[in-house]
Tab-separated table of C-alpha atoms in Angstrom:
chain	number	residue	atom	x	y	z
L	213	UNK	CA	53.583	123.869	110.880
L	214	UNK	CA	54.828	121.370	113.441
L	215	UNK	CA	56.934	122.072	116.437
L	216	UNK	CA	59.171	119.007	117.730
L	217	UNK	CA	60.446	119.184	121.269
L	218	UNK	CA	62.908	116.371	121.579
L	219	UNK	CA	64.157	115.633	125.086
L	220	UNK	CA	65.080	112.188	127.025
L	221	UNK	CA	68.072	110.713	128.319
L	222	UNK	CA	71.504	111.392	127.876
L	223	UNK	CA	72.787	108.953	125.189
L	224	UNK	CA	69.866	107.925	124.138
L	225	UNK	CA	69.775	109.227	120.380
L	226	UNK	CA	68.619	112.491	120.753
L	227	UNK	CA	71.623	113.781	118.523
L	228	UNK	CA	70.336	111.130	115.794
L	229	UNK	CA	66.729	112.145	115.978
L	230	UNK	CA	68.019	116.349	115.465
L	231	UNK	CA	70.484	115.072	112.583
L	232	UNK	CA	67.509	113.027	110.924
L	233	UNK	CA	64.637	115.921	111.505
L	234	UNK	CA	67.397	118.009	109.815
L	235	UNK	CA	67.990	116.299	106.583
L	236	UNK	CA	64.244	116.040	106.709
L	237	UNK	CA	63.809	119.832	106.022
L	238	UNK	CA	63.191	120.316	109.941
L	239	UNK	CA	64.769	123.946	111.492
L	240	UNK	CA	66.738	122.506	114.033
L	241	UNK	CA	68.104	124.127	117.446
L	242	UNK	CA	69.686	122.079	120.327
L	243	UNK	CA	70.300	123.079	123.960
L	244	UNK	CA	68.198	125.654	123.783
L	245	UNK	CA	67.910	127.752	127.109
L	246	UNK	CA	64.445	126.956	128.481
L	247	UNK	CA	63.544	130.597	128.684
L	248	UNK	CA	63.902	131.497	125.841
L	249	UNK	CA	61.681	128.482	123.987
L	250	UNK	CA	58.288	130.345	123.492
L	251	UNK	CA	59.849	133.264	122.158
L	252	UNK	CA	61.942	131.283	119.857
L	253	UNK	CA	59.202	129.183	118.598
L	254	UNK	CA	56.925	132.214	118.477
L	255	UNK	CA	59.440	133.541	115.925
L	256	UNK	CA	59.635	130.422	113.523
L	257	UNK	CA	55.928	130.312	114.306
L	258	UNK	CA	55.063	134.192	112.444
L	259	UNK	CA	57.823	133.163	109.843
L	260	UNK	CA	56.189	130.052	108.590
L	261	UNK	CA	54.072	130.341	105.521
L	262	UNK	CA	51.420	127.802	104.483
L	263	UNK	CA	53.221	124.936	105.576
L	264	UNK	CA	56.718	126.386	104.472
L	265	UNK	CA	59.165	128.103	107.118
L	266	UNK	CA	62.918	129.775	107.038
L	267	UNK	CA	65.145	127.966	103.920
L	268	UNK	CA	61.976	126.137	103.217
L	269	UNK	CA	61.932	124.015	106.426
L	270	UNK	CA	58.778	122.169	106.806
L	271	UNK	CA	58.955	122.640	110.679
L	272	UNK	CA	61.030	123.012	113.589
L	273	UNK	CA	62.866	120.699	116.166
L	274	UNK	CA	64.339	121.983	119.687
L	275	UNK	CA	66.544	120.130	121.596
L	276	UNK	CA	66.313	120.065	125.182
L	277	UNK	CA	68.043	117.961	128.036
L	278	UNK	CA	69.580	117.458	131.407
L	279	UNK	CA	72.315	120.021	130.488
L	280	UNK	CA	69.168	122.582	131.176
L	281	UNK	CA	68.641	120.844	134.416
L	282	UNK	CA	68.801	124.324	136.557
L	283	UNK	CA	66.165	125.677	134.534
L	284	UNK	CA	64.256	122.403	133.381
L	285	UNK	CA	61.566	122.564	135.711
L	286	UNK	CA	60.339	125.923	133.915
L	287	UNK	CA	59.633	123.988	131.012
L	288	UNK	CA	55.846	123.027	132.095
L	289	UNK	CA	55.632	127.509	131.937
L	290	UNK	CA	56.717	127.179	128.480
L	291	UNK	CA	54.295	123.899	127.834
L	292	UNK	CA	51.439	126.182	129.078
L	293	UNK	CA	52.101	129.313	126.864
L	294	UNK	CA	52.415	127.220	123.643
L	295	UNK	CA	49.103	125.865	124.873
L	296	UNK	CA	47.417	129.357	125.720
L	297	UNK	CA	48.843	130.793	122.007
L	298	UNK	CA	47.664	127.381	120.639
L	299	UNK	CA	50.800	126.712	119.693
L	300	UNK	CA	50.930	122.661	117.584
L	301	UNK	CA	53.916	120.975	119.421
L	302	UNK	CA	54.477	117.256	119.999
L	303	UNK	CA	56.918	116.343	122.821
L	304	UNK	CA	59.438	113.561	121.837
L	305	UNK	CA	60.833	111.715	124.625
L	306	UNK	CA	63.913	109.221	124.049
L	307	UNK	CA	64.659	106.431	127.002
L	308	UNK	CA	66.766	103.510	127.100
L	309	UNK	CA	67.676	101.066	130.148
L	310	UNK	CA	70.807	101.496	132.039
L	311	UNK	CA	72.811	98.394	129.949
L	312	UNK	CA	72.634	100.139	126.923
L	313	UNK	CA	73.161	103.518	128.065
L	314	UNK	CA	76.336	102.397	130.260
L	315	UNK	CA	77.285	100.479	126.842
L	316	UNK	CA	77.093	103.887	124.507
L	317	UNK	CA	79.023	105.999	127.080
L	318	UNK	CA	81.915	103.172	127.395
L	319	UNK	CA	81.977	103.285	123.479
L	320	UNK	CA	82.223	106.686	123.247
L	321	UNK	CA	84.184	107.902	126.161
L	322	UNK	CA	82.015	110.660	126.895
L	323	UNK	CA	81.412	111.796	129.918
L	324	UNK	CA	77.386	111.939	131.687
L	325	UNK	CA	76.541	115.485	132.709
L	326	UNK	CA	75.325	114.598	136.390
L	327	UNK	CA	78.266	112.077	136.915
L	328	UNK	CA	81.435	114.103	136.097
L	329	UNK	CA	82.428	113.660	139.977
L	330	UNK	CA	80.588	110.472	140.137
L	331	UNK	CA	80.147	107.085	139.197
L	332	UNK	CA	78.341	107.023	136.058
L	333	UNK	CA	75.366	104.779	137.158
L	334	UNK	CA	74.639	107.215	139.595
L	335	UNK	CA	74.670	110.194	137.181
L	336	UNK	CA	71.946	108.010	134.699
L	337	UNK	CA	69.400	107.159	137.820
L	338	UNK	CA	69.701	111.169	138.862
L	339	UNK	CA	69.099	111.626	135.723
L	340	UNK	CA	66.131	109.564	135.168
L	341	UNK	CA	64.459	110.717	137.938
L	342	UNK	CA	64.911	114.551	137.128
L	343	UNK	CA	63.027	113.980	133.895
L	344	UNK	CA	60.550	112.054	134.896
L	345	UNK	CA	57.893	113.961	134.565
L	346	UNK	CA	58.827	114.752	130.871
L	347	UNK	CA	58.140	111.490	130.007
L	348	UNK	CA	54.944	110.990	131.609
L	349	UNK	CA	54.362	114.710	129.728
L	350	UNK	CA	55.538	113.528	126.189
L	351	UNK	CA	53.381	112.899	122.889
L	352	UNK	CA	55.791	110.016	121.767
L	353	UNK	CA	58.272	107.516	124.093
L	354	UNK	CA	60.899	105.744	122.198
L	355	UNK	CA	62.879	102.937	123.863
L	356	UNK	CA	66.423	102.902	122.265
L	357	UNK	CA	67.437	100.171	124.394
L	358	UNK	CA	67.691	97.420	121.622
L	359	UNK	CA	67.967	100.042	118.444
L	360	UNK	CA	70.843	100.824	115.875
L	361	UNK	CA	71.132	104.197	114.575
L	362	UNK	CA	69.250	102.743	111.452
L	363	UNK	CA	66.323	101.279	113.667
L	364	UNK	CA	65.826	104.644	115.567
L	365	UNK	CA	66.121	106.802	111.907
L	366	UNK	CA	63.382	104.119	110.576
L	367	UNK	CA	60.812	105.079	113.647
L	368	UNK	CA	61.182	108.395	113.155
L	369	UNK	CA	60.314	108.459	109.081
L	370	UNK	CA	57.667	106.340	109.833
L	371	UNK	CA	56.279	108.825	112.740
L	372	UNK	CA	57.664	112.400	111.432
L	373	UNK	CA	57.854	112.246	107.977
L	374	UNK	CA	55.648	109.270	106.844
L	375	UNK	CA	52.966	110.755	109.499
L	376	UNK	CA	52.152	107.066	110.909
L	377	UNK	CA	50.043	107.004	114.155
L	378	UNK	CA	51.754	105.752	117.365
L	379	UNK	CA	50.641	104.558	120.337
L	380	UNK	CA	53.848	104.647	122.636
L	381	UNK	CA	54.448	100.723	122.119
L	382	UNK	CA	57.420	99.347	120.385
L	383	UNK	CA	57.300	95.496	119.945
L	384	UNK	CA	60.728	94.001	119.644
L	385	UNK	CA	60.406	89.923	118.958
L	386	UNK	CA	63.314	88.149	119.547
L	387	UNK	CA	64.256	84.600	118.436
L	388	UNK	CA	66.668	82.878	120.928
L	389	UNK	CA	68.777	79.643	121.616
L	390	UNK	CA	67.996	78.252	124.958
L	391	UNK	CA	71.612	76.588	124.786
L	392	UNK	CA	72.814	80.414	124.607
L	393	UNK	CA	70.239	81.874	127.518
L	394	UNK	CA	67.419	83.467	127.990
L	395	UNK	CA	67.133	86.928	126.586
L	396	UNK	CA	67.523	89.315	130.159
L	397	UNK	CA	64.965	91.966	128.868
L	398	UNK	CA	62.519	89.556	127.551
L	399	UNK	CA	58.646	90.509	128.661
L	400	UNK	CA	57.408	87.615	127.115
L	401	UNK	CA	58.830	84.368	126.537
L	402	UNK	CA	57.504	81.311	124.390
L	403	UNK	CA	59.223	77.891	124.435
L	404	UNK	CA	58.800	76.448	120.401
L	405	UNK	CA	61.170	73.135	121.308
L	406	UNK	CA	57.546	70.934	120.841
L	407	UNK	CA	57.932	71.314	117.158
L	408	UNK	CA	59.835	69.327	114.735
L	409	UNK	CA	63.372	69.905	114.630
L	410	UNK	CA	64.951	70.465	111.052
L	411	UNK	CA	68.675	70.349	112.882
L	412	UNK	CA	67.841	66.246	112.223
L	413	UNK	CA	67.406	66.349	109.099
L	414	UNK	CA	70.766	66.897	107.086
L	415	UNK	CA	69.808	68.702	104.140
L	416	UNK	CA	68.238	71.520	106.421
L	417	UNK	CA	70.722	71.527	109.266
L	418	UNK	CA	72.749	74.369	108.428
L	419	UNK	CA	69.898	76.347	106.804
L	420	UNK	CA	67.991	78.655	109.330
L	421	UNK	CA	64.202	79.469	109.773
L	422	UNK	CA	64.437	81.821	107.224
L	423	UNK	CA	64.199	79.343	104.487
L	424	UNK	CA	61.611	78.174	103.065
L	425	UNK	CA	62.487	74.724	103.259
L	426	UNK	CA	62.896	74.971	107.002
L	427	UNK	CA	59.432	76.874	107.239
L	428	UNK	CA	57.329	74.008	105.599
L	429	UNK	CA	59.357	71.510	107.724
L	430	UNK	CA	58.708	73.179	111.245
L	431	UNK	CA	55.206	73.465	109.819
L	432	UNK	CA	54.561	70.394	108.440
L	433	UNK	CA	52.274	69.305	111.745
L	434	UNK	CA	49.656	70.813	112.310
L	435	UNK	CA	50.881	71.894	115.899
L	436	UNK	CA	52.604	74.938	114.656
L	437	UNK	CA	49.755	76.695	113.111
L	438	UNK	CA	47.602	75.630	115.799
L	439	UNK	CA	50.506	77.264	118.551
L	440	UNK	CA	50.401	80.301	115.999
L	441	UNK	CA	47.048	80.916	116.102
L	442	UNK	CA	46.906	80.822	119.760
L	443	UNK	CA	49.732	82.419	120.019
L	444	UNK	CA	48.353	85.352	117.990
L	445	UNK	CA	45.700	85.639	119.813
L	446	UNK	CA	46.680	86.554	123.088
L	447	UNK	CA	49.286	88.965	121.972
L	448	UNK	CA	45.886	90.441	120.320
L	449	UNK	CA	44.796	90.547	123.459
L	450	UNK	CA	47.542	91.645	125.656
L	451	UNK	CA	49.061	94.684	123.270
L	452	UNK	CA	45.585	96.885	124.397
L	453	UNK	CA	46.329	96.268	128.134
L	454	UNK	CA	50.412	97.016	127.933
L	455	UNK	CA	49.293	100.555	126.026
L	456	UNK	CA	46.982	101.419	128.677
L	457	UNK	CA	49.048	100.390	131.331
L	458	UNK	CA	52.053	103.264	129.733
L	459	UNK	CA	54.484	100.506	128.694
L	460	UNK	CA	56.382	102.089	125.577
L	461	UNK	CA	58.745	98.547	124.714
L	462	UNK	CA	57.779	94.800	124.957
L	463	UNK	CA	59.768	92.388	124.662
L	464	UNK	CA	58.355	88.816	122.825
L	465	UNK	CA	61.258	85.889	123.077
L	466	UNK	CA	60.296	82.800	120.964
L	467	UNK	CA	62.982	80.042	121.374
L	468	UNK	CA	63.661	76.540	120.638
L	469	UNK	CA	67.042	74.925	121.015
L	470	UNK	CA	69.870	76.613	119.153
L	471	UNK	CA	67.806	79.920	117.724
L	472	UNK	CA	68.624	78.848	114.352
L	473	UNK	CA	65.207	76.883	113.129
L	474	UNK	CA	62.137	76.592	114.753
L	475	UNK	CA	62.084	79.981	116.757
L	476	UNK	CA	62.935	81.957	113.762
L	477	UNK	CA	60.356	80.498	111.461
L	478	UNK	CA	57.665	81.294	114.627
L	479	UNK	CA	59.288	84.768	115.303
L	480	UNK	CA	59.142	85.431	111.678
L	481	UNK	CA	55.638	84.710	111.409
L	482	UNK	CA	54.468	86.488	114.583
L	483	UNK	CA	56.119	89.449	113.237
L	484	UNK	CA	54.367	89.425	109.945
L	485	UNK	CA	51.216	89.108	112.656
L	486	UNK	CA	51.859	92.200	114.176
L	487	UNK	CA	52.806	94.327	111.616
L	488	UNK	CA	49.790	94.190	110.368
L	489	UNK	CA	47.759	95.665	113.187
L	490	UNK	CA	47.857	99.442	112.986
L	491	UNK	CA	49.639	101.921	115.304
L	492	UNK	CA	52.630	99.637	116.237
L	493	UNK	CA	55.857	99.653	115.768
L	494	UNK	CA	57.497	96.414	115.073
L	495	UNK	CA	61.034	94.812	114.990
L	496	UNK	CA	62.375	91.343	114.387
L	497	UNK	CA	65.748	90.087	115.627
L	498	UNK	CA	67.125	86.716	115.519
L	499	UNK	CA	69.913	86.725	118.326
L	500	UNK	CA	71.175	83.535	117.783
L	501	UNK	CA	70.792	82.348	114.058
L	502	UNK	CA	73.831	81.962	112.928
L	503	UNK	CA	75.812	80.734	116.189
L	504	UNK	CA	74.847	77.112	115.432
L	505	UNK	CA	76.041	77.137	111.886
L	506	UNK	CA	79.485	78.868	112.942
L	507	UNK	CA	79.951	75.548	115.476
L	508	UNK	CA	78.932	73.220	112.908
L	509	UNK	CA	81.157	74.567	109.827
């Protein structure tokens, strides 16, 4: 039977994850008082048969959060009873960077639990800091930061219900204009403006690097294949190194001029790259593909 303990910041999809687990056949239970954890899973625990619990849930998900802040720090007690009963649990820990969290509570009005007196910045940081060591205690880190709802649902199949290794690291790749800006949360970044530029060419100006005319062009030199290869091979090399070092999200920019040709065909391919290595997750976003084509039109 598995035991899910989902915690992280406020507004950081924890509602999405419970909602999911749900319609997944989890047993679900959110804001559960701390206390009362090991008795509850305990329960569910002696219930389950086989691999089979209550209504035929194939496990169980607690929610648990800042809005147990007074009692939070009792949670390591509860860690170290599941372990003494030997108890299977995986922690779950949600994060996201201040941007996007400030962005979700604007859009939905809501209000932070540590900043109902205070500025809201100041309620995320307090926050952060309070569960800290949850996240250096959790199974699983998730960086929202750059997700949709659809995105987040995806990594949790692939993790909960598809039973996919992880190994805390996310890889976002991200396709840029440098006539729009450099991406702010970019980890990496990789300037493709050396290659040939289809924009010249009129039959494959308004197409993007998601054609396969505009592919063959961009690699019609031998350049990009060689920059590829390279390329590949020190994000080989680096993706070990950001694990170990605890990094759960990186950030790869590839961008030529507009974001429309040459950094998507690269990004494209680098993503194909990655997704093969094991114990990754992986997703590709072209930020500006489609800007250049609106201005042209």
């Amino acid at each position: 039977m598995k035991f899910i303990i989902v915690t992280g910041m406020s507004g950081s999809g924890k509602t999405v994850t419970l909602k999911l687990l749900e319609d997944y056949g989890y047993y679900c239970a959110d804001n559960l008082p701390v206390e009362l954890i090991g008795k509850f899973v305990e329960l569910l625990n002696s219930s389950f048969i086989g691999n089979m619990g209550p209504a035929g849930s194939r496990g169980a998900a607690i929610g648990i959060d800042i809005r147990s802040s007074v009692n939070l720090l009792c949670i390591e007690n509860v860690f170290n009873e599941l372990d003494a009963k030997h108890i299977d649990y995986k922690v779950l820990y949600l994060d996201a960077d201040i941007k996007a969290l400030i962005k979700r509570y604007k859009e939905t009005r809501r209000s932070h639990p540590l900043a109902r007196n205070d500025r809201l910045e100041t309620g995320i940081e307090k926050e952060r800091i309070e569960l800290k060591f949850l996240k250096e205690r959790a199974d699983y880190v998730i960086d929202t930061s750059r997700f949709l709802s659809k995105d987040l649902r995806a990594e949790l199949i692939r993790i909960f219900i598809d039973n996919k290794s992880y190994t805390k690291l996310f890889v976002n790749i991200l396709s840029f204009g440098f006539m729009y800006g450099i991406p702010d949360d970019a980890d990496l970044v990789f300037d493709v403006r050396f290659l040939p530029n289809p924009f010249y060419e009129e039959d494959l100006r308004l197409k993007t690097g998601e054609d396969e005319e505009v592919k063959k062009y961009v690699f019609s030199e031998g350049s990009a294949y060689i920059f590829l290869t390279k390329l590949n091979d020190i994000i080989t090399f680096l993706l070990p190194l950001y694990i170990k070092e605890g990094k759960s999200q990186l950030v790869i920019a590839i961008g030529c001029t507009g974001g429309q040709h040459r950094s998507v065909a690269i990004a494209t391919s680098l993503s194909e790259y990655i997704s093969s290595m094991k114990d990754l997750g992986v997703k590709l976003e072209h930020r500006d593909i489609h800007r250049n084509i609106s201005r042209l039109s």
